PDB file of C-alpha atoms and ligand atoms in Angstrom:
ATOM      1  CA  MET A   1      10.294  -3.347   5.211  1.00 52.00           C
ATOM      2  CA  ILE A   2       8.194  -2.416   8.237  1.00 51.00           C
ATOM      3  CA  GLU A   3       5.803   0.495   7.813  1.00 60.00           C
ATOM      4  CA  ALA A   4       4.537   2.885  10.453  1.00 50.00           C
ATOM      5  CA  PHE A   5       1.587   0.567  11.119  1.00 57.00           C
ATOM      6  CA  ALA A   6       3.589  -2.069  12.945  1.00 76.00           C
ATOM      7  CA  ASN A   7       0.605  -3.249  15.007  1.00 92.00           C
ATOM      8  CA  LEU A   8      -1.529  -5.676  13.052  1.00 97.00           C
ATOM      9  CA  ALA A   9      -4.707  -7.502  14.051  1.00 98.00           C
ATOM     10  CA  VAL A  10      -5.811 -10.615  12.190  1.00 98.00           C
ATOM     11  CA  LEU A  11      -9.510 -11.178  12.923  1.00 98.00           C
ATOM     12  CA  GLY A  12     -10.395 -14.852  12.514  1.00 98.00           C
ATOM     13  CA  GLY A  13      -6.651 -15.495  12.720  1.00 98.00           C
ATOM     14  CA  THR A  14      -7.371 -18.759  14.542  1.00 98.00           C
ATOM     15  CA  GLY A  15      -8.221 -20.249  11.130  1.00 98.00           C
ATOM     16  CA  LYS A  16      -5.979 -21.499   8.362  1.00 97.00           C
ATOM     17  CA  GLU A  17      -5.414 -18.409   6.225  1.00 97.00           C
ATOM     18  CA  GLY A  18      -5.184 -15.908   9.068  1.00 98.00           C
ATOM     19  CA  LYS A  19      -2.737 -18.021  11.040  1.00 98.00           C
ATOM     20  CA  GLY A  20      -0.515 -18.342   7.972  1.00 97.00           C
ATOM     21  CA  LEU A  21      -0.491 -14.580   7.449  1.00 97.00           C
ATOM     22  CA  ALA A  22       0.079 -13.848  11.146  1.00 97.00           C
ATOM     23  CA  PHE A  23       3.036 -16.253  11.108  1.00 96.00           C
ATOM     24  CA  ARG A  24       4.677 -14.491   8.171  1.00 96.00           C
ATOM     25  CA  TRP A  25       4.171 -10.962   9.516  1.00 96.00           C
ATOM     26  CA  ALA A  26       5.446 -11.891  12.960  1.00 95.00           C
ATOM     27  CA  LYS A  27       8.542 -13.392  11.317  1.00 93.00           C
ATOM     28  CA  ALA A  28       9.009 -10.068   9.492  1.00 92.00           C
ATOM     29  CA  GLY A  29       8.941  -8.113  12.775  1.00 91.00           C
ATOM     30  CA  TYR A  30       5.353  -6.882  13.005  1.00 94.00           C
ATOM     31  CA  LYS A  31       3.476  -7.016  16.297  1.00 94.00           C
ATOM     32  CA  VAL A  32       0.523  -9.262  15.538  1.00 97.00           C
ATOM     33  CA  THR A  33      -2.617  -9.879  17.556  1.00 98.00           C
ATOM     34  CA  ILE A  34      -4.842 -12.780  16.593  1.00 98.00           C
ATOM     35  CA  GLY A  35      -8.508 -11.967  17.053  1.00 98.00           C
ATOM     36  CA  SER A  36     -11.261 -14.468  17.703  1.00 98.00           C
ATOM     37  CA  ARG A  37     -14.795 -14.683  19.068  1.00 98.00           C
ATOM     38  CA  ASP A  38     -13.211 -16.752  21.838  1.00 98.00           C
ATOM     39  CA  ILE A  39     -10.221 -15.239  23.648  1.00 98.00           C
ATOM     40  CA  GLU A  40      -8.916 -18.638  24.797  1.00 98.00           C
ATOM     41  CA  LYS A  41      -8.943 -19.887  21.194  1.00 98.00           C
ATOM     42  CA  ALA A  42      -7.022 -16.756  20.141  1.00 98.00           C
ATOM     43  CA  ARG A  43      -4.435 -17.286  22.885  1.00 98.00           C
ATOM     44  CA  ALA A  44      -3.990 -20.928  21.893  1.00 98.00           C
ATOM     45  CA  ALA A  45      -3.406 -19.950  18.233  1.00 98.00           C
ATOM     46  CA  ALA A  46      -0.913 -17.266  19.311  1.00 98.00           C
ATOM     47  CA  SER A  47       0.932 -19.740  21.503  1.00 98.00           C
ATOM     48  CA  GLU A  48       1.116 -22.251  18.633  1.00 97.00           C
ATOM     49  CA  LEU A  49       2.692 -19.593  16.395  1.00 97.00           C
ATOM     50  CA  ASN A  50       5.094 -18.425  19.120  1.00 97.00           C
ATOM     51  CA  GLN A  51       6.329 -22.005  19.451  1.00 97.00           C
ATOM     52  CA  LEU A  52       6.983 -22.158  15.705  1.00 95.00           C
ATOM     53  CA  LEU A  53       8.688 -18.757  15.792  1.00 94.00           C
ATOM     54  CA  GLY A  54      10.761 -19.589  18.874  1.00 94.00           C
ATOM     55  CA  ARG A  55       9.834 -16.236  20.444  1.00 93.00           C
ATOM     56  CA  ASP A  56       6.765 -14.553  21.933  1.00 93.00           C
ATOM     57  CA  LEU A  57       5.826 -12.288  19.019  1.00 93.00           C
ATOM     58  CA  VAL A  58       2.093 -12.947  18.674  1.00 97.00           C
ATOM     59  CA  ASP A  59      -0.688 -12.432  21.176  1.00 97.00           C
ATOM     60  CA  GLY A  60      -4.350 -13.378  21.211  1.00 98.00           C
ATOM     61  CA  SER A  61      -7.447 -11.354  22.017  1.00 98.00           C
ATOM     62  CA  ASP A  62     -11.146 -10.988  21.274  1.00 98.00           C
ATOM     63  CA  ASN A  63     -11.869  -9.504  17.830  1.00 98.00           C
ATOM     64  CA  LEU A  64     -12.939  -6.090  19.150  1.00 98.00           C
ATOM     65  CA  SER A  65      -9.923  -5.536  21.446  1.00 98.00           C
ATOM     66  CA  ALA A  66      -7.587  -6.717  18.674  1.00 98.00           C
ATOM     67  CA  ALA A  67      -9.126  -4.247  16.192  1.00 98.00           C
ATOM     68  CA  GLN A  68      -9.026  -1.390  18.735  1.00 98.00           C
ATOM     69  CA  LYS A  69      -5.304  -1.644  19.406  1.00 95.00           C
ATOM     70  CA  ALA A  70      -4.181  -2.300  15.806  1.00 97.00           C
ATOM     71  CA  ASP A  71      -3.030   0.262  13.230  1.00 94.00           C
ATOM     72  CA  MET A  72      -4.197  -1.998  10.407  1.00 97.00           C
ATOM     73  CA  VAL A  73      -6.747  -4.806  10.581  1.00 98.00           C
ATOM     74  CA  VAL A  74      -6.868  -7.955   8.467  1.00 98.00           C
ATOM     75  CA  LEU A  75     -10.079  -9.976   8.135  1.00 98.00           C
ATOM     76  CA  THR A  76      -9.892 -13.733   7.487  1.00 98.00           C
ATOM     77  CA  VAL A  77     -13.305 -15.251   8.142  1.00 98.00           C
ATOM     78  CA  PRO A  78     -15.697 -17.248   5.939  1.00 98.00           C
ATOM     79  CA  HIS A  79     -18.095 -15.066   3.955  1.00 98.00           C
ATOM     80  CA  SER A  80     -20.980 -16.326   6.083  1.00 98.00           C
ATOM     81  CA  ALA A  81     -19.330 -14.569   9.079  1.00 98.00           C
ATOM     82  CA  HIS A  82     -18.181 -11.445   7.190  1.00 98.00           C
ATOM     83  CA  LYS A  83     -21.074  -9.052   7.925  1.00 98.00           C
ATOM     84  CA  ALA A  84     -21.477 -10.028  11.592  1.00 98.00           C
ATOM     85  CA  THR A  85     -17.743  -9.741  12.276  1.00 98.00           C
ATOM     86  CA  LEU A  86     -17.518  -6.328  10.582  1.00 98.00           C
ATOM     87  CA  GLU A  87     -20.479  -5.007  12.557  1.00 98.00           C
ATOM     88  CA  THR A  88     -18.735  -6.019  15.796  1.00 98.00           C
ATOM     89  CA  VAL A  89     -15.616  -3.980  14.964  1.00 98.00           C
ATOM     90  CA  LYS A  90     -17.098  -1.161  12.862  1.00 98.00           C
ATOM     91  CA  ASN A  91     -16.306   1.648  15.314  1.00 98.00           C
ATOM     92  CA  ALA A  92     -12.804   0.366  16.035  1.00 98.00           C
ATOM     93  CA  LEU A  93     -11.957   0.379  12.317  1.00 98.00           C
ATOM     94  CA  GLN A  94     -12.777   4.050  11.643  1.00 98.00           C
ATOM     95  CA  GLY A  95      -9.741   5.887  10.244  1.00 97.00           C
ATOM     96  CA  LYS A  96      -7.897   2.618   9.552  1.00 97.00           C
ATOM     97  CA  ILE A  97      -7.308   0.279   6.630  1.00 98.00           C
ATOM     98  CA  LEU A  98      -9.166  -3.029   6.552  1.00 98.00           C
ATOM     99  CA  VAL A  99      -7.369  -5.712   4.544  1.00 98.00           C
ATOM    100  CA  ASP A 100     -10.189  -8.016   3.491  1.00 98.00           C
ATOM    101  CA  VAL A 101      -9.101 -11.572   2.588  1.00 98.00           C
ATOM    102  CA  THR A 102     -12.669 -12.893   2.468  1.00 98.00           C
ATOM    103  CA  VAL A 103     -13.831 -14.767  -0.605  1.00 98.00           C
ATOM    104  CA  PRO A 104     -17.617 -14.817  -1.078  1.00 98.00           C
ATOM    105  CA  LEU A 105     -17.791 -18.548  -1.757  1.00 97.00           C
ATOM    106  CA  VAL A 106     -21.260 -20.095  -1.693  1.00 96.00           C
ATOM    107  CA  PRO A 107     -20.971 -23.759  -0.641  1.00 96.00           C
ATOM    108  CA  PRO A 108     -21.369 -26.318  -2.008  1.00 97.00           C
ATOM    109  CA  LYS A 109     -20.685 -24.764  -5.472  1.00 96.00           C
ATOM    110  CA  VAL A 110     -17.342 -23.190  -4.562  1.00 98.00           C
ATOM    111  CA  THR A 111     -15.942 -23.704  -8.065  1.00 98.00           C
ATOM    112  CA  LYS A 112     -18.514 -21.272  -9.457  1.00 98.00           C
ATOM    113  CA  VAL A 113     -18.172 -17.481  -9.128  1.00 98.00           C
ATOM    114  CA  GLN A 114     -21.196 -16.201  -7.165  1.00 97.00           C
ATOM    115  CA  MET A 115     -20.747 -12.569  -6.172  1.00 97.00           C
ATOM    116  CA  PRO A 116     -22.940 -10.832  -3.568  1.00 98.00           C
ATOM    117  CA  PRO A 117     -25.291  -7.994  -4.664  1.00 98.00           C
ATOM    118  CA  ALA A 118     -22.733  -5.306  -3.676  1.00 98.00           C
ATOM    119  CA  GLY A 119     -20.386  -6.689  -6.355  1.00 98.00           C
ATOM    120  CA  SER A 120     -17.770  -8.223  -4.059  1.00 98.00           C
ATOM    121  CA  ALA A 121     -17.071  -8.875  -0.381  1.00 98.00           C
ATOM    122  CA  ALA A 122     -14.820  -5.789  -0.325  1.00 98.00           C
ATOM    123  CA  GLN A 123     -17.647  -3.577  -1.589  1.00 98.00           C
ATOM    124  CA  GLU A 124     -19.989  -5.131   0.979  1.00 98.00           C
ATOM    125  CA  ALA A 125     -17.429  -4.269   3.673  1.00 98.00           C
ATOM    126  CA  ARG A 126     -17.268  -0.677   2.448  1.00 98.00           C
ATOM    127  CA  GLU A 127     -21.073  -0.432   2.575  1.00 98.00           C
ATOM    128  CA  ILE A 128     -21.102  -1.755   6.161  1.00 98.00           C
ATOM    129  CA  LEU A 129     -18.147   0.300   7.435  1.00 98.00           C
ATOM    130  CA  GLY A 130     -18.697   3.589   5.583  1.00 98.00           C
ATOM    131  CA  GLU A 131     -16.207   5.949   4.000  1.00 97.00           C
ATOM    132  CA  GLY A 132     -14.154   6.333   7.179  1.00 98.00           C
ATOM    133  CA  VAL A 133     -12.521   2.961   6.528  1.00 98.00           C
ATOM    134  CA  GLU A 134     -10.361   2.168   3.502  1.00 98.00           C
ATOM    135  CA  VAL A 135     -11.091  -1.390   2.361  1.00 98.00           C
ATOM    136  CA  VAL A 136      -8.405  -3.261   0.435  1.00 98.00           C
ATOM    137  CA  ASP A 137      -8.588  -6.796  -0.974  1.00 98.00           C
ATOM    138  CA  ALA A 138      -5.485  -9.018  -0.895  1.00 98.00           C
ATOM    139  CA  PHE A 139      -4.360 -12.674  -0.615  1.00 98.00           C
ATOM    140  CA  GLN A 140      -7.569 -14.207  -2.052  1.00 97.00           C
ATOM    141  CA  SER A 141      -5.520 -16.396  -4.405  1.00 95.00           C
ATOM    142  CA  ILE A 142      -2.863 -17.482  -1.875  1.00 96.00           C
ATOM    143  CA  SER A 143      -3.466 -20.869  -0.311  1.00 92.00           C
ATOM    144  CA  TYR A 144      -2.698 -21.133   3.413  1.00 92.00           C
ATOM    145  CA  GLU A 145      -0.430 -24.055   2.571  1.00 87.00           C
ATOM    146  CA  HIS A 146       1.977 -21.648   0.887  1.00 89.00           C
ATOM    147  CA  LEU A 147       1.888 -19.311   3.874  1.00 92.00           C
ATOM    148  CA  MET A 148       2.562 -21.888   6.567  1.00 86.00           C
ATOM    149  CA  PHE A 149       4.693 -24.429   4.772  1.00 80.00           C
ATOM    150  CA  GLY A 150       6.462 -22.729   1.838  1.00 73.00           C
ATOM    151  CA  ASP A 151       9.271 -20.205   2.184  1.00 79.00           C
ATOM    152  CA  GLU A 152       9.222 -18.910  -1.394  1.00 87.00           C
ATOM    153  CA  VAL A 153       5.659 -18.436  -2.614  1.00 89.00           C
ATOM    154  CA  PRO A 154       5.529 -18.789  -6.408  1.00 89.00           C
ATOM    155  CA  CYS A 155       2.280 -16.779  -6.726  1.00 94.00           C
ATOM    156  CA  ASP A 156       1.518 -13.066  -6.821  1.00 97.00           C
ATOM    157  CA  VAL A 157      -1.004 -11.063  -4.817  1.00 98.00           C
ATOM    158  CA  LEU A 158      -3.431  -8.706  -6.549  1.00 98.00           C
ATOM    159  CA  VAL A 159      -4.319  -5.704  -4.388  1.00 98.00           C
ATOM    160  CA  THR A 160      -7.525  -3.788  -5.132  1.00 98.00           C
ATOM    161  CA  GLY A 161      -9.231  -1.250  -2.913  1.00 98.00           C
ATOM    162  CA  SER A 162     -10.858   2.043  -2.142  1.00 98.00           C
ATOM    163  CA  SER A 163      -7.812   4.350  -2.408  1.00 98.00           C
ATOM    164  CA  LYS A 164      -4.415   4.229  -4.077  1.00 98.00           C
ATOM    165  CA  GLU A 165      -2.620   5.238  -0.895  1.00 98.00           C
ATOM    166  CA  ALA A 166      -4.231   2.366   1.008  1.00 98.00           C
ATOM    167  CA  ARG A 167      -3.441  -0.105  -1.790  1.00 98.00           C
ATOM    168  CA  LEU A 168       0.216   0.903  -1.818  1.00 97.00           C
ATOM    169  CA  ARG A 169       0.446   0.437   1.951  1.00 96.00           C
ATOM    170  CA  VAL A 170      -1.048  -3.018   1.577  1.00 97.00           C
ATOM    171  CA  VAL A 171       1.414  -3.859  -1.229  1.00 97.00           C
ATOM    172  CA  THR A 172       4.161  -3.097   1.350  1.00 96.00           C
ATOM    173  CA  LEU A 173       2.440  -5.457   3.787  1.00 96.00           C
ATOM    174  CA  VAL A 174       2.243  -8.166   1.102  1.00 97.00           C
ATOM    175  CA  GLU A 175       5.958  -7.799   0.469  1.00 95.00           C
ATOM    176  CA  ALA A 176       6.700  -7.984   4.193  1.00 94.00           C
ATOM    177  CA  ALA A 177       5.007 -11.400   4.104  1.00 95.00           C
ATOM    178  CA  GLY A 178       7.525 -12.430   1.428  1.00 94.00           C
ATOM    179  CA  LEU A 179       5.216 -12.252  -1.595  1.00 96.00           C
ATOM    180  CA  THR A 180       4.994 -10.020  -4.647  1.00 96.00           C
ATOM    181  CA  GLY A 181       2.037  -7.632  -4.551  1.00 97.00           C
ATOM    182  CA  TRP A 182       0.574  -5.584  -7.409  1.00 98.00           C
ATOM    183  CA  ASP A 183      -1.617  -2.490  -7.189  1.00 98.00           C
ATOM    184  CA  ALA A 184      -4.473  -3.872  -9.301  1.00 98.00           C
ATOM    185  CA  GLY A 185      -6.786  -0.890  -9.137  1.00 98.00           C
ATOM    186  CA  PRO A 186     -10.016   0.343  -7.561  1.00 98.00           C
ATOM    187  CA  ILE A 187     -12.419  -1.547  -5.345  1.00 98.00           C
ATOM    188  CA  GLU A 188     -14.654  -2.272  -8.370  1.00 98.00           C
ATOM    189  CA  ASN A 189     -11.839  -4.589  -9.573  1.00 98.00           C
ATOM    190  CA  SER A 190     -12.279  -6.717  -6.437  1.00 98.00           C
ATOM    191  CA  VAL A 191     -14.866  -8.765  -8.313  1.00 98.00           C
ATOM    192  CA  VAL A 192     -12.021 -10.167 -10.408  1.00 98.00           C
ATOM    193  CA  VAL A 193      -9.685 -10.779  -7.480  1.00 98.00           C
ATOM    194  CA  GLU A 194     -12.331 -12.542  -5.392  1.00 98.00           C
ATOM    195  CA  GLY A 195     -13.782 -14.374  -8.406  1.00 98.00           C
ATOM    196  CA  LEU A 196     -10.371 -15.765  -9.276  1.00 98.00           C
ATOM    197  CA  THR A 197     -10.481 -17.991  -6.191  1.00 97.00           C
ATOM    198  CA  SER A 198     -13.380 -20.112  -7.502  1.00 98.00           C
ATOM    199  CA  LEU A 199     -11.522 -20.454 -10.776  1.00 98.00           C
ATOM    200  CA  LEU A 200      -8.351 -21.615  -8.967  1.00 97.00           C
ATOM    201  CA  ILE A 201     -10.334 -24.087  -6.837  1.00 97.00           C
ATOM    202  CA  TYR A 202     -11.834 -25.436 -10.074  1.00 98.00           C
ATOM    203  CA  ILE A 203      -8.343 -25.825 -11.579  1.00 98.00           C
ATOM    204  CA  ASN A 204      -7.127 -27.548  -8.382  1.00 96.00           C
ATOM    205  CA  LYS A 205      -9.954 -30.057  -8.669  1.00 97.00           C
ATOM    206  CA  GLN A 206      -9.419 -30.665 -12.376  1.00 98.00           C
ATOM    207  CA  TYR A 207      -5.664 -31.190 -12.078  1.00 98.00           C
ATOM    208  CA  GLY A 208      -5.352 -32.808  -8.646  1.00 97.00           C
ATOM    209  CA  SER A 209      -3.633 -29.908  -6.852  1.00 93.00           C
ATOM    210  CA  THR A 210      -4.343 -27.918  -3.667  1.00 90.00           C
ATOM    211  CA  HIS A 211      -2.587 -24.623  -4.279  1.00 88.00           C
ATOM    212  CA  ALA A 212      -2.935 -23.288  -7.828  1.00 94.00           C
ATOM    213  CA  GLY A 213      -1.999 -19.602  -8.041  1.00 95.00           C
ATOM    214  CA  ILE A 214      -1.294 -16.823 -10.517  1.00 96.00           C
ATOM    215  CA  LYS A 215       1.727 -14.774 -11.539  1.00 96.00           C
ATOM    216  CA  ILE A 216       1.779 -11.431 -13.391  1.00 97.00           C
ATOM    217  CA  THR A 217       4.133 -11.494 -16.384  1.00 96.00           C
ATOM    218  CA  GLY A 218       5.383  -8.896 -18.833  1.00 96.00           C
ATOM    219  CA  VAL A 219       5.954  -6.155 -16.248  1.00 95.00           C
ATOM    220  CA  HIS A 220       8.885  -5.437 -13.956  1.00 87.00           C
ATOM    221  CA  LYS A 221       8.823  -3.639 -10.648  1.00 82.00           C
ATOM    222  CA  ALA A 222      11.117  -0.625 -10.381  1.00 74.00           C
TER     223      ALA A 222
HETATM  224  N1  NAP B   1      -7.832 -21.319   3.398  1.00 93.78           N
HETATM  225  C1  NAP B   1      -7.236 -20.747   2.348  1.00 93.78           C
HETATM  226  O1  NAP B   1      -6.257 -21.307   1.778  1.00 93.78           O
HETATM  227  C2  NAP B   1      -7.722 -19.410   1.839  1.00 93.78           C
HETATM  228  C3  NAP B   1      -7.024 -18.780   0.788  1.00 93.78           C
HETATM  229  C4  NAP B   1      -7.441 -17.518   0.360  1.00 93.78           C
HETATM  230  C5  NAP B   1      -8.552 -16.888   0.937  1.00 93.78           C
HETATM  231  N2  NAP B   1      -9.226 -17.549   1.935  1.00 93.78           N
HETATM  232  C6  NAP B   1     -10.399 -16.879   2.508  1.00 93.78           C
HETATM  233  O2  NAP B   1     -10.031 -16.433   3.811  1.00 93.78           O
HETATM  234  C7  NAP B   1     -11.144 -16.543   4.697  1.00 93.78           C
HETATM  235  C8  NAP B   1     -10.746 -17.452   5.862  1.00 93.78           C
HETATM  236  O3  NAP B   1     -10.442 -18.740   5.354  1.00 93.78           O
HETATM  237  P1  NAP B   1      -9.992 -19.925   6.340  1.00 93.78           P
HETATM  238  O4  NAP B   1      -9.741 -21.099   5.490  1.00 93.78           O
HETATM  239  O5  NAP B   1      -8.933 -19.416   7.256  1.00 93.78           O
HETATM  240  O6  NAP B   1     -11.359 -20.122   7.158  1.00 93.78           O
HETATM  241  P2  NAP B   1     -11.646 -20.929   8.485  1.00 93.78           P
HETATM  242  O7  NAP B   1     -10.381 -21.552   8.978  1.00 93.78           O
HETATM  243  O8  NAP B   1     -12.811 -21.813   8.199  1.00 93.78           O
HETATM  244  O9  NAP B   1     -12.196 -19.792   9.470  1.00 93.78           O
HETATM  245  C9  NAP B   1     -11.400 -18.729   9.930  1.00 93.78           C
HETATM  246  C10 NAP B   1     -11.942 -18.202  11.238  1.00 93.78           C
HETATM  247  O10 NAP B   1     -13.180 -17.534  11.020  1.00 93.78           O
HETATM  248  C11 NAP B   1     -13.931 -17.576  12.238  1.00 93.78           C
HETATM  249  N3  NAP B   1     -15.293 -18.040  11.956  1.00 93.78           N
HETATM  250  C12 NAP B   1     -15.668 -19.201  11.417  1.00 93.78           C
HETATM  251  N4  NAP B   1     -17.020 -19.285  11.346  1.00 93.78           N
HETATM  252  C13 NAP B   1     -17.490 -18.162  11.902  1.00 93.78           C
HETATM  253  C14 NAP B   1     -18.792 -17.656  12.141  1.00 93.78           C
HETATM  254  N5  NAP B   1     -19.884 -18.332  11.784  1.00 93.78           N
HETATM  255  N6  NAP B   1     -18.898 -16.431  12.709  1.00 93.78           N
HETATM  256  C15 NAP B   1     -17.801 -15.726  13.056  1.00 93.78           C
HETATM  257  N7  NAP B   1     -16.525 -16.172  12.866  1.00 93.78           N
HETATM  258  C16 NAP B   1     -16.378 -17.370  12.279  1.00 93.78           C
HETATM  259  C17 NAP B   1     -13.271 -18.588  13.157  1.00 93.78           C
HETATM  260  O11 NAP B   1     -12.598 -17.838  14.161  1.00 93.78           O
HETATM  261  P3  NAP B   1     -13.059 -17.873  15.710  1.00 93.78           P
HETATM  262  O12 NAP B   1     -13.865 -19.125  15.943  1.00 93.78           O
HETATM  263  O13 NAP B   1     -11.742 -17.911  16.390  1.00 93.78           O
HETATM  264  O14 NAP B   1     -13.818 -16.633  15.919  1.00 93.78           O
HETATM  265  C18 NAP B   1     -12.289 -19.277  12.242  1.00 93.78           C
HETATM  266  O15 NAP B   1     -11.138 -19.759  12.906  1.00 93.78           O
HETATM  267  C19 NAP B   1     -12.305 -17.109   3.875  1.00 93.78           C
HETATM  268  O16 NAP B   1     -13.133 -16.068   3.425  1.00 93.78           O
HETATM  269  C20 NAP B   1     -11.603 -17.797   2.721  1.00 93.78           C
HETATM  270  O17 NAP B   1     -12.411 -17.888   1.562  1.00 93.78           O
HETATM  271  C21 NAP B   1      -8.835 -18.775   2.413  1.00 93.78           C
END
């Protein structure tokens, strides 16, 4: 189902996770702009996806222009680039929803949960952007391999964030990407969602996998 916000920007969408998400949303009919610090890099990523899609559905732009023209903005950059990227697009995000996919990993100990002082990357984003931007966490436990190479993704997406309305809109976006999304509560719960990634990376290492995930059981969607 396509919502009113059919224009999406994926900032850092030249990378693995963002490209996977952009691919899925473009397939579902959304207009997607890949944002980058380097417009040529963004255009190259868009062209790669258009070749896979067989149609020109994705375009590429600098991060700020992508955020300005989008109805909803998705952020997929390493935590080390999180604050600087948000400061670049702060004004363009006012009145919109930011879907934050960032995991605050601290290399080299990425199998250990190490949250920032704000509590989570999502709460950091809210501090930087202010109350004019709803910040919603999603996709932290979905490996890019599932997004690019698997049709059916056997993992669920936990959605936490600053308002229920925003979370429900992001659950719709999750489902448009072909995954099951759950409203998992307020932004304070983002510590669990983001922390889960280190735990899954640890499990991957212990059991020789690359894409461990989670599934919610014991509850059915209406
Ligand atoms: N990979 C996964 O399977 C996965 C799964 C769940 C969540 N995540 C999370 O999603 C986020 C992105 O992951 P990824 O694997 O896609 O990362 P990535 O490929 O390493 O980087 C994504 C993009 O971020 C931008 N970037 C990198 N370093 C930067 C810097 N110093 N300053 C500004 N921008 C920078 C780059 O875009 P430009 O050079 O084009 O600006 C890059 O293409 C991370 O927070 C990660 O923890 C990843």
